[in-house]
Coordinates of C-alpha atoms and ligand atoms in Angstrom, one line a residue:
Chain A
X1 CA -26.1 -4.5 -22.7
X2 CA -29.8 -4.1 -20.8
X3 CA -32.7 -3.0 -23.9
X4 CA -34.4 -0.3 -22.9
X5 CA -38.5 0.8 -23.7
X6 CA -39.3 4.4 -24.6
X7 CA -42.5 5.0 -23.7
X8 CA -43.9 6.2 -27.2
X9 CA -45.5 10.5 -27.0
X10 CA -49.6 10.0 -25.8
X11 CA -48.8 6.7 -24.9
X12 CA -50.3 5.1 -21.1
X13 CA -47.6 5.9 -18.6
X14 CA -46.5 3.0 -17.3
X15 CA -48.8 1.5 -13.7
X16 CA -45.8 3.1 -11.2
X17 CA -43.8 1.1 -9.1
X18 CA -41.6 0.4 -6.3
X19 CA -38.4 1.8 -7.4
X20 CA -40.9 4.1 -10.0
X21 CA -38.3 7.2 -8.4
X22 CA -37.4 8.4 -11.9
X23 CA -39.7 7.6 -15.5
X24 CA -39.5 4.9 -17.5
X25 CA -38.3 8.0 -20.2
X26 CA -36.9 9.6 -19.0
X27 CA -32.5 9.9 -20.5
X28 CA -29.6 11.6 -18.7
X29 CA -27.2 13.0 -21.1
X30 CA -23.7 12.2 -19.8
X31 CA -21.9 15.5 -21.2
X32 CA -17.8 16.0 -21.8
X33 CA -16.6 17.0 -18.2
X34 CA -16.8 20.9 -18.5
X35 CA -13.3 22.2 -18.3
X36 CA -12.5 20.7 -21.5
X37 CA -14.4 23.4 -22.4
X38 CA -13.9 26.1 -20.0
X39 CA -12.4 29.5 -21.9
X40 CA -8.4 29.4 -21.0
X41 CA -8.2 28.7 -16.7
X42 CA -6.4 30.5 -14.6
X43 CA -2.8 28.8 -14.1
X44 CA -3.7 26.3 -9.9
X45 CA -1.1 28.4 -8.0
X46 CA -3.6 31.5 -9.3
X47 CA -6.7 30.0 -8.3
X48 CA -4.7 28.8 -4.7
X49 CA -3.4 32.7 -4.1
X50 CA -7.4 34.7 -4.4
X51 CA -8.6 33.1 -1.8
X52 CA -5.8 34.4 1.1
X53 CA -4.9 37.8 -1.2
X54 CA -8.4 38.4 -0.8
X55 CA -8.4 39.0 2.9
X56 CA -5.7 40.7 2.5
X57 CA -7.5 43.9 0.4
X58 CA -10.9 43.4 3.0
X59 CA -7.8 43.4 6.0
X60 CA -6.6 46.3 4.1
X61 CA -9.9 48.1 3.4
X62 CA -11.1 48.2 6.9
X63 CA -8.4 49.6 8.7
X64 CA -8.4 52.5 5.9
X65 CA -11.9 53.1 6.4
X66 CA -11.7 53.4 10.4
X67 CA -13.6 49.5 10.5
X68 CA -10.5 48.3 12.0
X69 CA -9.1 50.8 14.8
X70 CA -5.3 50.9 15.2
X71 CA -4.8 49.4 18.7
X72 CA -6.8 46.7 17.9
X73 CA -5.8 45.6 14.9
X74 CA -3.1 47.9 12.3
X75 CA -3.5 48.2 9.2
X76 CA -1.4 46.8 6.7
X77 CA 1.0 49.1 5.6
X78 CA 1.9 49.8 9.6
X79 CA 3.0 45.7 9.0
X80 CA 5.2 46.5 6.2
X81 CA 6.7 49.5 7.0
X82 CA 7.8 47.7 11.1
X83 CA 8.4 44.3 9.0
X84 CA 10.9 46.4 7.0
X85 CA 12.9 49.1 9.9
X86 CA 12.8 46.0 12.4
X87 CA 14.8 43.5 9.0
X88 CA 17.1 46.8 8.6
X89 CA 17.5 47.3 12.2
X90 CA 19.3 43.4 13.1
X91 CA 16.8 42.7 14.6
X92 CA 13.9 41.1 13.5
X93 CA 16.5 38.5 10.8
X94 CA 17.9 38.0 14.6
X95 CA 14.5 36.8 16.0
X96 CA 13.7 34.6 13.3
X97 CA 16.9 32.9 13.4
X98 CA 17.0 32.9 17.6
X99 CA 12.9 31.3 17.5
X100 CA 14.6 29.5 14.3
X101 CA 17.0 27.8 16.4
X102 CA 15.4 26.6 19.7
X103 CA 12.5 25.3 16.9
X104 CA 15.6 23.0 14.7
X105 CA 16.9 21.6 17.6
X106 CA 13.7 20.9 19.6
X107 CA 12.8 19.1 16.5
X108 CA 15.5 16.9 16.2
X109 CA 15.3 15.8 19.5
X110 CA 11.8 14.9 19.3
X111 CA 12.1 13.2 15.9
X112 CA 14.6 11.5 16.3
X113 CA 13.2 10.6 20.2
X114 CA 9.9 9.6 17.9
X115 CA 11.6 7.4 15.7
X116 CA 13.6 5.3 18.1
X117 CA 10.1 5.2 19.4
X118 CA 8.1 4.2 17.2
X119 CA 10.0 1.6 15.4
X120 CA 10.7 -0.3 18.9
X121 CA 6.8 0.3 19.5
X122 CA 6.5 -1.1 15.8
X123 CA 8.9 -3.6 14.5
X124 CA 8.8 -5.9 17.8
X125 CA 6.1 -6.8 19.9
X126 CA 8.0 -6.7 23.6
X127 CA 8.7 -3.5 22.8
X128 CA 5.1 -2.6 21.2
X129 CA 3.9 -3.5 24.8
X130 CA 6.0 -1.6 26.8
X131 CA 6.4 2.0 24.4
X132 CA 2.7 2.6 22.5
X133 CA 0.8 1.7 26.4
X134 CA 3.2 4.6 27.7
X135 CA 3.1 7.0 24.4
X136 CA -1.0 6.2 25.2
X137 CA -1.1 6.9 28.1
X138 CA 1.5 10.5 28.3
X139 CA -0.7 11.0 25.0
X140 CA -4.4 12.2 27.3
X141 CA -1.9 15.3 29.0
X142 CA -1.6 18.1 27.0
X143 CA 1.5 19.1 26.3
X144 CA 0.9 22.2 26.6
X145 CA -0.5 22.1 30.2
X146 CA 3.7 20.7 31.2
X147 CA 4.9 24.0 30.6
X148 CA 5.1 24.7 34.3
X149 CA 6.6 21.3 35.2
X150 CA 8.9 22.3 32.9
X151 CA 9.7 25.2 34.6
X152 CA 10.5 23.8 37.6
X153 CA 12.4 21.3 35.7
X154 CA 14.6 23.4 33.2
X155 CA 14.7 26.6 34.8
X156 CA 13.7 29.2 32.7
X157 CA 16.3 30.3 30.0
X158 CA 16.3 27.6 26.6
X159 CA 15.6 24.0 27.9
X160 CA 12.3 25.3 28.7
X161 CA 11.4 26.2 24.8
X162 CA 13.6 23.3 23.3
X163 CA 11.6 20.6 25.4
X164 CA 8.0 21.4 24.6
X165 CA 9.0 21.3 20.7
X166 CA 10.7 18.1 21.0
X167 CA 7.6 17.2 22.7
X168 CA 5.0 18.6 20.9
X169 CA 6.9 16.3 17.6
X170 CA 7.4 14.4 19.7
X171 CA 3.8 12.7 19.9
X172 CA 2.3 13.0 16.0
X173 CA 5.3 11.6 14.5
X174 CA 5.1 8.5 16.7
X175 CA 1.7 7.7 16.7
X176 CA 1.8 8.6 13.0
X177 CA 4.9 6.9 11.8
X178 CA 4.1 3.4 13.9
X179 CA 0.8 3.7 13.1
X180 CA 2.2 2.9 9.7
X181 CA 4.5 0.6 9.8
X182 CA 1.4 -1.4 11.9
X183 CA -1.0 -1.5 8.5
X184 CA 2.0 -2.4 6.6
X185 CA -0.3 -4.9 3.8
X186 CA -0.3 -7.9 5.6
X187 CA -0.3 -9.7 1.1
X188 CA 3.3 -8.5 0.8
X189 CA 5.2 -8.7 3.7
X190 CA 3.9 -12.5 2.8
X191 CA 5.2 -11.7 -0.3
X192 CA 8.4 -10.8 0.8
X193 CA 9.0 -13.9 2.9
X194 CA 8.5 -15.6 -0.4
X195 CA 11.0 -14.8 -1.8
X196 CA 13.0 -14.7 0.5
X197 CA 14.0 -12.0 2.1
X198 CA 15.2 -11.6 5.2
X199 CA 14.1 -9.8 8.3
X200 CA 16.3 -6.1 7.7
X201 CA 15.3 -6.6 4.4
X202 CA 12.0 -7.0 4.5
X203 CA 11.8 -4.2 7.8
X204 CA 13.5 -1.9 4.8
X205 CA 12.4 -2.4 1.3
X206 CA 8.4 -4.0 3.0
X207 CA 7.9 -2.2 6.5
X208 CA 9.6 1.4 6.2
X209 CA 8.6 2.2 3.0
X210 CA 5.0 0.6 3.8
X211 CA 5.4 3.4 6.9
X212 CA 6.4 5.9 4.6
X213 CA 2.8 7.9 3.4
X214 CA 1.7 7.7 7.6
X215 CA 5.3 9.0 8.5
X216 CA 5.6 12.6 5.9
X217 CA 1.3 13.0 7.1
X218 CA 3.2 13.2 11.0
X219 CA 6.2 15.7 9.8
X220 CA 3.9 17.7 8.7
X221 CA 1.9 17.8 12.2
X222 CA 4.5 17.4 14.1
X223 CA 5.5 21.1 12.1
X224 CA 3.4 22.2 12.6
X225 CA 3.2 21.7 16.4
X226 CA 6.8 22.4 16.5
X227 CA 5.9 26.3 15.7
X228 CA 3.1 25.9 17.9
X229 CA 5.0 24.6 20.7
X230 CA 8.2 27.3 20.0
X231 CA 4.5 30.3 20.4
X232 CA 3.9 28.5 24.2
X233 CA 7.9 28.4 24.6
X234 CA 8.6 32.1 24.1
X235 CA 6.3 33.6 26.0
X236 CA 8.3 31.3 28.9
X237 CA 10.7 34.8 29.1
X238 CA 12.5 35.1 26.3
X239 CA 15.1 37.4 25.9
X240 CA 15.4 36.5 22.5
X241 CA 13.6 35.5 19.8
X242 CA 10.0 36.2 17.8
X243 CA 8.1 35.2 21.5
X244 CA 10.4 38.0 22.9
X245 CA 9.9 40.6 20.3
X246 CA 6.0 39.6 20.5
X247 CA 5.9 40.2 24.3
X248 CA 7.4 43.4 23.8
X249 CA 5.5 44.8 21.7
X250 CA 2.8 44.0 24.1
X251 CA 3.4 46.1 26.3
X252 CA 3.0 49.0 24.2
X253 CA 0.2 47.8 23.0
X254 CA 1.5 47.2 19.5
X255 CA -0.4 45.7 17.2
X256 CA 1.9 46.1 14.0
X257 CA 4.9 45.0 15.7
X258 CA 2.5 41.5 17.7
X259 CA 0.6 41.3 14.1
X260 CA 4.3 41.4 12.0
X261 CA 5.2 38.3 14.6
X262 CA 2.7 36.1 14.1
X263 CA 2.5 36.9 10.6
X264 CA 7.0 36.0 10.9
X265 CA 5.6 32.2 12.6
X266 CA 2.5 32.0 9.6
X267 CA 5.3 31.4 7.3
X268 CA 7.6 29.6 8.7
X269 CA 4.9 27.4 9.1
X270 CA 4.1 28.0 5.7
X271 CA 7.2 27.6 4.7
X272 CA 7.9 24.7 6.6
X273 CA 4.9 22.7 5.2
X274 CA 5.8 23.5 1.3
X275 CA 9.1 21.9 2.0
X276 CA 6.9 19.0 3.7
X277 CA 5.1 18.8 0.4
X278 CA 7.8 18.7 -2.1
X279 CA 8.7 16.5 -0.8
X280 CA 6.2 13.7 -0.4
X281 CA 5.0 14.7 -4.1
X282 CA 9.1 13.4 -4.4
X283 CA 8.7 10.1 -1.9
X284 CA 5.1 8.9 -2.6
X285 CA 5.8 10.1 -6.6
X286 CA 5.0 5.7 -7.2
X287 CA 2.1 6.2 -5.5
X288 CA -1.6 6.5 -7.7
X289 CA -3.2 9.1 -4.8
X290 CA -6.9 11.8 -5.4
X291 CA -5.5 15.1 -6.7
X292 CA -9.3 16.4 -6.1
X293 CA -11.4 16.9 -8.8
X294 CA -11.3 19.2 -11.7
X295 CA -8.0 20.0 -11.3
Chain B
X1 CA 11.3 -24.0 6.8
X2 CA 11.8 -27.2 8.3
X3 CA 10.2 -28.9 5.2
X4 CA 12.7 -29.2 2.8
X5 CA 13.6 -31.4 0.7
X6 CA 17.1 -32.4 3.0
X7 CA 15.0 -34.3 5.7
X8 CA 14.5 -36.2 2.6
X9 CA 13.4 -39.6 4.6
X10 CA 11.4 -41.3 0.7
X11 CA 16.1 -41.6 -0.5
X12 CA 14.5 -44.0 -2.8
X13 CA 11.9 -40.9 -4.5
X14 CA 13.3 -38.5 -4.0
X15 CA 15.3 -38.3 -7.0
X16 CA 11.9 -38.8 -9.4
X17 CA 9.9 -36.5 -7.6
X18 CA 9.5 -32.8 -6.6
X19 CA 6.5 -33.0 -3.3
X20 CA 5.7 -35.2 -1.5
X21 CA 3.1 -35.0 0.9
X22 CA 2.0 -37.3 3.2
X23 CA 0.2 -37.4 5.8
X24 CA -0.7 -33.6 6.3
X25 CA -3.7 -32.1 8.2
X26 CA -3.6 -28.2 8.4
X27 CA -6.4 -27.7 11.3
X28 CA -7.5 -23.5 11.6
X29 CA -9.0 -23.2 15.7
X30 CA -10.2 -26.4 16.1
X31 CA -11.6 -27.4 12.3
X32 CA -9.9 -29.2 9.6
X33 CA -8.9 -27.5 6.2
X34 CA -6.9 -30.0 5.5
X35 CA -7.1 -33.8 6.2
X36 CA -4.5 -36.8 6.1
X37 CA -3.8 -35.2 2.3
X38 CA -1.1 -37.8 0.6
X39 CA 0.6 -36.3 -3.2
X40 CA 2.7 -36.2 -4.8
X41 CA 4.2 -33.9 -7.4
X42 CA 6.8 -35.0 -10.3
X43 CA 10.0 -33.6 -11.7
X44 CA 8.9 -31.6 -14.0
X45 CA 4.9 -32.4 -13.9
X46 CA 2.8 -30.1 -14.2
X47 CA -0.5 -30.2 -11.4
X48 CA -3.6 -28.2 -11.9
X49 CA -6.1 -28.4 -8.6
X50 CA -9.4 -27.8 -8.5
X51 CA -11.9 -28.1 -5.6
X52 CA -14.8 -26.0 -4.1
X53 CA -14.4 -23.0 -2.2
X54 CA -13.4 -23.0 0.7
X55 CA -12.3 -26.9 0.1
X56 CA -8.5 -25.7 1.2
X57 CA -6.3 -25.0 -2.0
X58 CA -4.8 -22.5 -1.0
X59 CA -4.5 -22.9 2.8
X60 CA -2.6 -26.5 0.2
X61 CA -0.3 -23.9 -1.8
X62 CA 0.9 -21.9 1.2
X63 CA 1.9 -24.6 3.3
X64 CA 4.8 -26.2 0.4
X65 CA 5.1 -22.4 -0.2
X66 CA 6.1 -22.4 3.6
X67 CA 4.2 -19.7 4.8
X68 CA 2.3 -21.5 7.1
X69 CA 4.3 -24.7 9.1
X70 CA 1.4 -24.9 11.6
X71 CA 0.6 -28.1 10.1
X72 CA 1.4 -32.2 10.4
X73 CA 2.4 -35.0 8.6
X74 CA 5.5 -34.6 6.3
X75 CA 5.7 -32.4 3.2
X76 CA 9.0 -32.4 1.3
X77 CA 9.5 -29.5 -1.4
X78 CA 12.6 -28.5 -3.0
X79 CA 14.6 -24.9 -1.1
X80 CA 14.1 -23.6 -4.8
X81 CA 10.2 -23.1 -4.6
X82 CA 8.5 -20.0 -5.3
X83 CA 4.6 -18.7 -6.0
X84 CA 2.3 -15.9 -7.9
X85 CA -1.4 -15.0 -6.8
X86 CA -4.2 -14.7 -7.3
X87 CA -3.1 -10.8 -6.7
X88 CA 0.2 -9.5 -8.3
X89 CA 1.4 -8.3 -4.4
X90 CA 4.2 -6.2 -6.4
X91 CA 6.3 -4.0 -4.1
X92 CA 4.0 -0.3 -5.3
X93 CA 7.4 1.4 -3.9
X94 CA 9.7 0.2 -6.0
X95 CA 9.9 0.5 -10.6
X96 CA 9.0 -3.2 -12.3
X97 CA 12.0 -4.7 -13.0
X98 CA 13.2 -3.6 -8.4
X99 CA 9.8 -5.9 -7.8
X100 CA 10.9 -8.5 -10.5
X101 CA 14.6 -9.2 -8.7
X102 CA 13.8 -7.6 -4.7
X103 CA 15.1 -10.7 -2.3
X104 CA 17.6 -12.3 -4.8
X105 CA 20.9 -12.8 -2.8
X106 CA 23.9 -10.1 -3.6
X107 CA 23.5 -7.4 -6.5
X108 CA 21.4 -9.5 -8.3
X109 CA 18.8 -7.1 -6.2
X110 CA 20.1 -4.6 -8.1
X111 CA 21.2 -6.5 -11.6
X112 CA 18.4 -4.5 -14.3
X113 CA 19.5 -6.9 -17.0
X114 CA 18.8 -9.6 -15.1
X115 CA 14.8 -8.6 -14.9
X116 CA 14.8 -7.4 -18.2
X117 CA 15.2 -11.0 -19.8
X118 CA 12.8 -12.1 -17.4
X119 CA 10.5 -9.8 -17.8
X120 CA 11.1 -9.7 -21.5
X121 CA 9.7 -14.0 -21.2
X122 CA 6.4 -12.5 -20.2
X123 CA 6.9 -9.9 -22.5
X124 CA 7.5 -6.6 -20.8
X125 CA 10.5 -5.4 -21.4
X126 CA 9.3 -2.1 -21.9
X127 CA 7.3 -1.6 -19.0
X128 CA 11.1 -2.4 -16.5
X129 CA 11.7 1.6 -15.8
X130 CA 7.3 2.8 -14.4
X131 CA 5.4 1.6 -11.3
X132 CA 4.1 -1.3 -10.3
X133 CA 0.9 1.1 -10.3
X134 CA 0.7 1.7 -13.7
X135 CA 0.0 -1.7 -15.1
X136 CA -2.8 -3.1 -16.6
X137 CA -3.9 -5.9 -13.9
X138 CA -2.2 -7.6 -16.8
X139 CA 0.2 -6.8 -17.1
X140 CA 0.9 -6.5 -13.2
X141 CA 0.5 -10.0 -12.8
X142 CA 3.3 -10.4 -15.4
X143 CA 5.3 -9.2 -13.9
X144 CA 4.8 -10.9 -10.9
X145 CA 5.8 -14.8 -12.8
X146 CA 8.4 -12.8 -14.1
X147 CA 9.6 -12.6 -11.0
X148 CA 8.3 -16.4 -9.7
X149 CA 10.3 -17.6 -12.8
X150 CA 13.9 -15.1 -12.1
X151 CA 14.5 -17.8 -8.8
X152 CA 15.1 -20.5 -11.4
X153 CA 12.9 -22.6 -8.6
X154 CA 11.9 -26.3 -9.4
X155 CA 8.3 -25.4 -8.3
X156 CA 6.5 -23.5 -9.0
X157 CA 3.7 -22.2 -6.7
X158 CA 0.3 -20.6 -8.8
X159 CA -3.1 -18.7 -7.0
X160 CA -5.3 -18.8 -9.0
X161 CA -3.2 -16.5 -10.9
X162 CA -4.7 -15.1 -13.8
X163 CA -8.6 -15.4 -11.7
X164 CA -9.0 -11.5 -12.2
X165 CA -8.4 -11.8 -15.6
X166 CA -10.5 -10.7 -18.5
X167 CA -11.0 -13.2 -20.4
X168 CA -8.6 -12.0 -23.3
X169 CA -5.6 -12.3 -21.3
X170 CA -6.6 -15.2 -19.5
X171 CA -7.0 -17.1 -23.3
X172 CA -2.3 -15.5 -23.2
X173 CA -1.6 -15.8 -20.0
X174 CA -2.7 -19.4 -20.3
X175 CA -1.5 -20.3 -23.0
X176 CA 2.4 -17.7 -21.5
X177 CA 2.3 -20.1 -18.5
X178 CA 2.1 -23.2 -20.5
X179 CA 5.4 -22.3 -22.3
X180 CA 7.5 -20.7 -19.9
X181 CA 6.7 -24.0 -18.4
X182 CA 8.0 -25.9 -20.9
X183 CA 11.0 -23.9 -21.4
X184 CA 11.6 -23.7 -17.6
X185 CA 10.8 -27.2 -18.0
X186 CA 9.5 -27.3 -13.7
X187 CA 7.2 -28.0 -11.7
X188 CA 3.4 -27.0 -11.3
X189 CA 1.3 -26.8 -9.5
X190 CA -2.2 -24.2 -10.6
X191 CA -4.7 -24.1 -7.7
X192 CA -7.6 -22.5 -10.3
X193 CA -11.6 -22.5 -10.4
X194 CA -11.3 -23.0 -13.8
X195 CA -12.0 -26.4 -14.7
X196 CA -10.9 -26.5 -19.2
X197 CA -7.2 -23.9 -17.9
X198 CA -6.6 -27.6 -16.1
X199 CA -7.1 -29.2 -19.0
X200 CA -5.5 -26.8 -20.8
X201 CA -3.2 -27.3 -19.7
X202 CA -2.2 -29.9 -16.5
X203 CA -0.3 -32.9 -16.9
X204 CA -2.4 -33.9 -14.4
X205 CA -5.9 -32.7 -12.0
X206 CA -6.8 -33.9 -8.8
X207 CA -10.2 -32.4 -7.3
X208 CA -9.4 -31.4 -3.6
X209 CA -13.5 -32.4 -1.2
X210 CA -13.1 -32.6 2.5
X211 CA -9.5 -32.2 3.3
X212 CA -8.0 -34.7 0.5
X213 CA -7.2 -35.0 -2.7
X214 CA -10.7 -37.0 -3.0
X215 CA -10.1 -38.0 -7.5
X216 CA -7.6 -37.5 -9.6
X217 CA -7.3 -37.5 -13.2
X218 CA -3.9 -37.3 -16.2
X219 CA -4.5 -35.8 -18.3
X220 CA -3.9 -37.9 -21.6
X221 CA -3.7 -35.5 -24.4
X222 CA -1.2 -34.6 -26.6
X223 CA -0.3 -30.4 -26.7
X224 CA -1.0 -27.5 -27.4
X225 CA -5.5 -29.1 -26.5
X226 CA -7.8 -27.8 -28.5
X227 CA -10.7 -27.0 -26.7
X228 CA -13.6 -28.9 -28.3
X229 CA -12.0 -32.6 -28.9
X230 CA -14.0 -35.5 -27.6
X231 CA -11.8 -36.8 -24.9
X232 CA -11.9 -32.9 -23.7
X233 CA -15.7 -32.6 -23.3
X234 CA -15.5 -36.2 -22.7
X235 CA -12.7 -35.0 -19.1
X236 CA -14.3 -32.3 -18.7
X237 CA -17.8 -33.7 -18.2
X238 CA -16.0 -35.4 -15.6
X239 CA -14.7 -33.2 -13.6
X240 CA -17.3 -30.9 -13.5
X241 CA -19.5 -34.4 -12.3
X242 CA -17.2 -34.6 -10.0
X243 CA -17.7 -30.6 -8.1
X244 CA -20.9 -31.6 -8.1
X245 CA -21.8 -29.6 -11.2
X246 CA -23.5 -32.4 -14.3
X247 CA -23.5 -30.5 -17.9
X248 CA -25.6 -28.7 -18.8
X249 CA -28.0 -30.9 -20.5
X250 CA -28.2 -33.0 -18.3
X251 CA -28.6 -30.8 -14.8
X252 CA -30.4 -31.6 -11.8
X253 CA -27.9 -29.2 -9.8
X254 CA -27.9 -26.4 -9.4
X255 CA -24.7 -24.4 -11.1
X256 CA -23.7 -22.6 -8.0
X257 CA -22.5 -25.7 -6.3
X258 CA -19.5 -24.9 -7.7
X259 CA -19.4 -21.0 -8.7
X260 CA -16.8 -19.0 -5.8
Ligands
ATP1 N1 -6.1 -18.4 9.0 C1 -7.0 -18.4 8.7 N2 -7.7 -18.7 10.0 C2 -9.6 -19.6 10.1 N3 -9.5 -20.1 9.4 C3 -8.7 -20.3 7.6 C4 -7.8 -19.0 7.4 N4 -7.2 -19.3 6.3 C5 -7.8 -19.2 5.8 N5 -8.6 -21.2 6.7 C6 -9.9 -21.7 6.2 O1 -9.5 -22.9 5.6 C7 -10.2 -22.9 5.0 C8 -10.0 -23.3 3.5 O2 -9.0 -22.1 2.8 P1 -8.7 -21.3 1.7 O3 -8.5 -20.7 1.2 O4 -7.2 -23.0 1.4 O5 -9.6 -21.7 0.3 P2 -9.5 -21.9 -0.9 O6 -10.0 -23.8 -1.0 O7 -8.1 -21.8 -1.8 O8 -10.5 -20.9 -1.9 P3 -11.0 -20.3 -2.9 O9 -10.6 -21.8 -4.1 O10 -12.8 -19.8 -2.4 O11 -9.2 -19.5 -2.7 C9 -12.0 -22.1 4.6 O12 -12.9 -21.8 5.1 C10 -10.9 -20.6 5.5 O13 -12.0 -20.1 6.2
MG2 MG1 -8.3 -19.8 -2.0

């Protein structure tokens, strides 16, 4: 709605003023978004794959040219060969099953604890005072540092590993669910009360749905922590599982097996992340969210 | 909600009045926002409430809605009442129709046909199945109205429901509220900043100031009302005068005084 003045050609330029950062006759052209004109674009999945694939190629090239010696990092070809060998011998599937069982057990226990604690703290004032202060205090302890204590308490078999995973899962889930519950929009809560929702209905239709986005973020963190905790846990005298495979390989300097085990950890982690992302997409379809630019 | 209709002490009035407020006060941290306020709203009456920003209109509405009970004084309201606020306050995780029937007792809170019927009344039944985030501001506000109406309230509380709408949408929404009021016959208390809106819709216009009802005027104009009629214009300048704004022609008072 503003009236623009354009300097006539050859006119005396106006006196510079305080806001004269841009000359008064400068104009901008707003162009249509570039993506509209671009020639057929790569699908999103392909673009996303470029980085990882590029790194793999660099690794391979490093190995064949001898920049990366065998005893530092095995070549990807060796790793794949190991993967096939260990899979056909059944060793790798057995190890994955053993580790997976640990991670799953620990995760379920940790998630149950986190859920119970966060609901108690989020929904009841008394619970908040009792639980949240303690959780804040415990969080200051790095959970990895508890390994020696867990060994003392639980021995060196399965229990300390599962306990470590459970512990690693509990914190991110707890803090995210609790935060989510507490971030429930007071205006919506008020509207719900006005609509006659009772306490249970309020929790079900307002509080828990508003905690859901946070809970899902927590879930992603929790799953990645679960694998991390497993890696640490399996260093404790494992007799089965990926960690066992790895510590065996360590003794014989088999970098190919070590890399393979790391890759397996990574793939399992990615898989979990993928599942949670899928879940989020389904559960949060109501949410207007930022998708990233130029998607 | 200790203030519900059952506690009616003034039985003589309860047949004709919907809201009875006597000696209502509300204090926030030592600051009295509502001070010994009296107000009666008749059954089926449409009352508009004007007043400077911060004078306590929303506070009064929240008290009537039962959302704020740290009060002194006597407040009698119908048990069946509902409200729509300036922002639609829809639950983003429930489909539009679920929002409409949310909170209804029993199986009614899953009754899509019921929801659709009321959505049709506000003219957006075709949006029943979408997420609230996909609605425009005006559409969301109409859903919020449908949600208030589905409860068949005896008293409908509206807190600047058109405040965030553009001028055109606003005109339509005002007409809609007028129609809905005539169809449902409920009492309405409408908080607004818009003097013309108040005069177009209400039977009675109140001006709140200093914690009480400072002025009131009965609008005895036939409906539908025309903005230009001489009676309308004179009522408007009277209200503007009460609000501290003199008509533009003879203005000595800066206009900002009514701004929110
Ligand atoms: N929860 C609260 N705590 C403290 N003060 C409050 C609270 N709610 C309202 N107030 C105060 O009460 C006064 C009246 O507020 P209210 O929201 O009722 O104003 P209003 O008339 O609705 O104004 P507007 O027209 O801007 O919506 C304001 O000064 C506000 O600061
Ligand atoms: Mg207000």
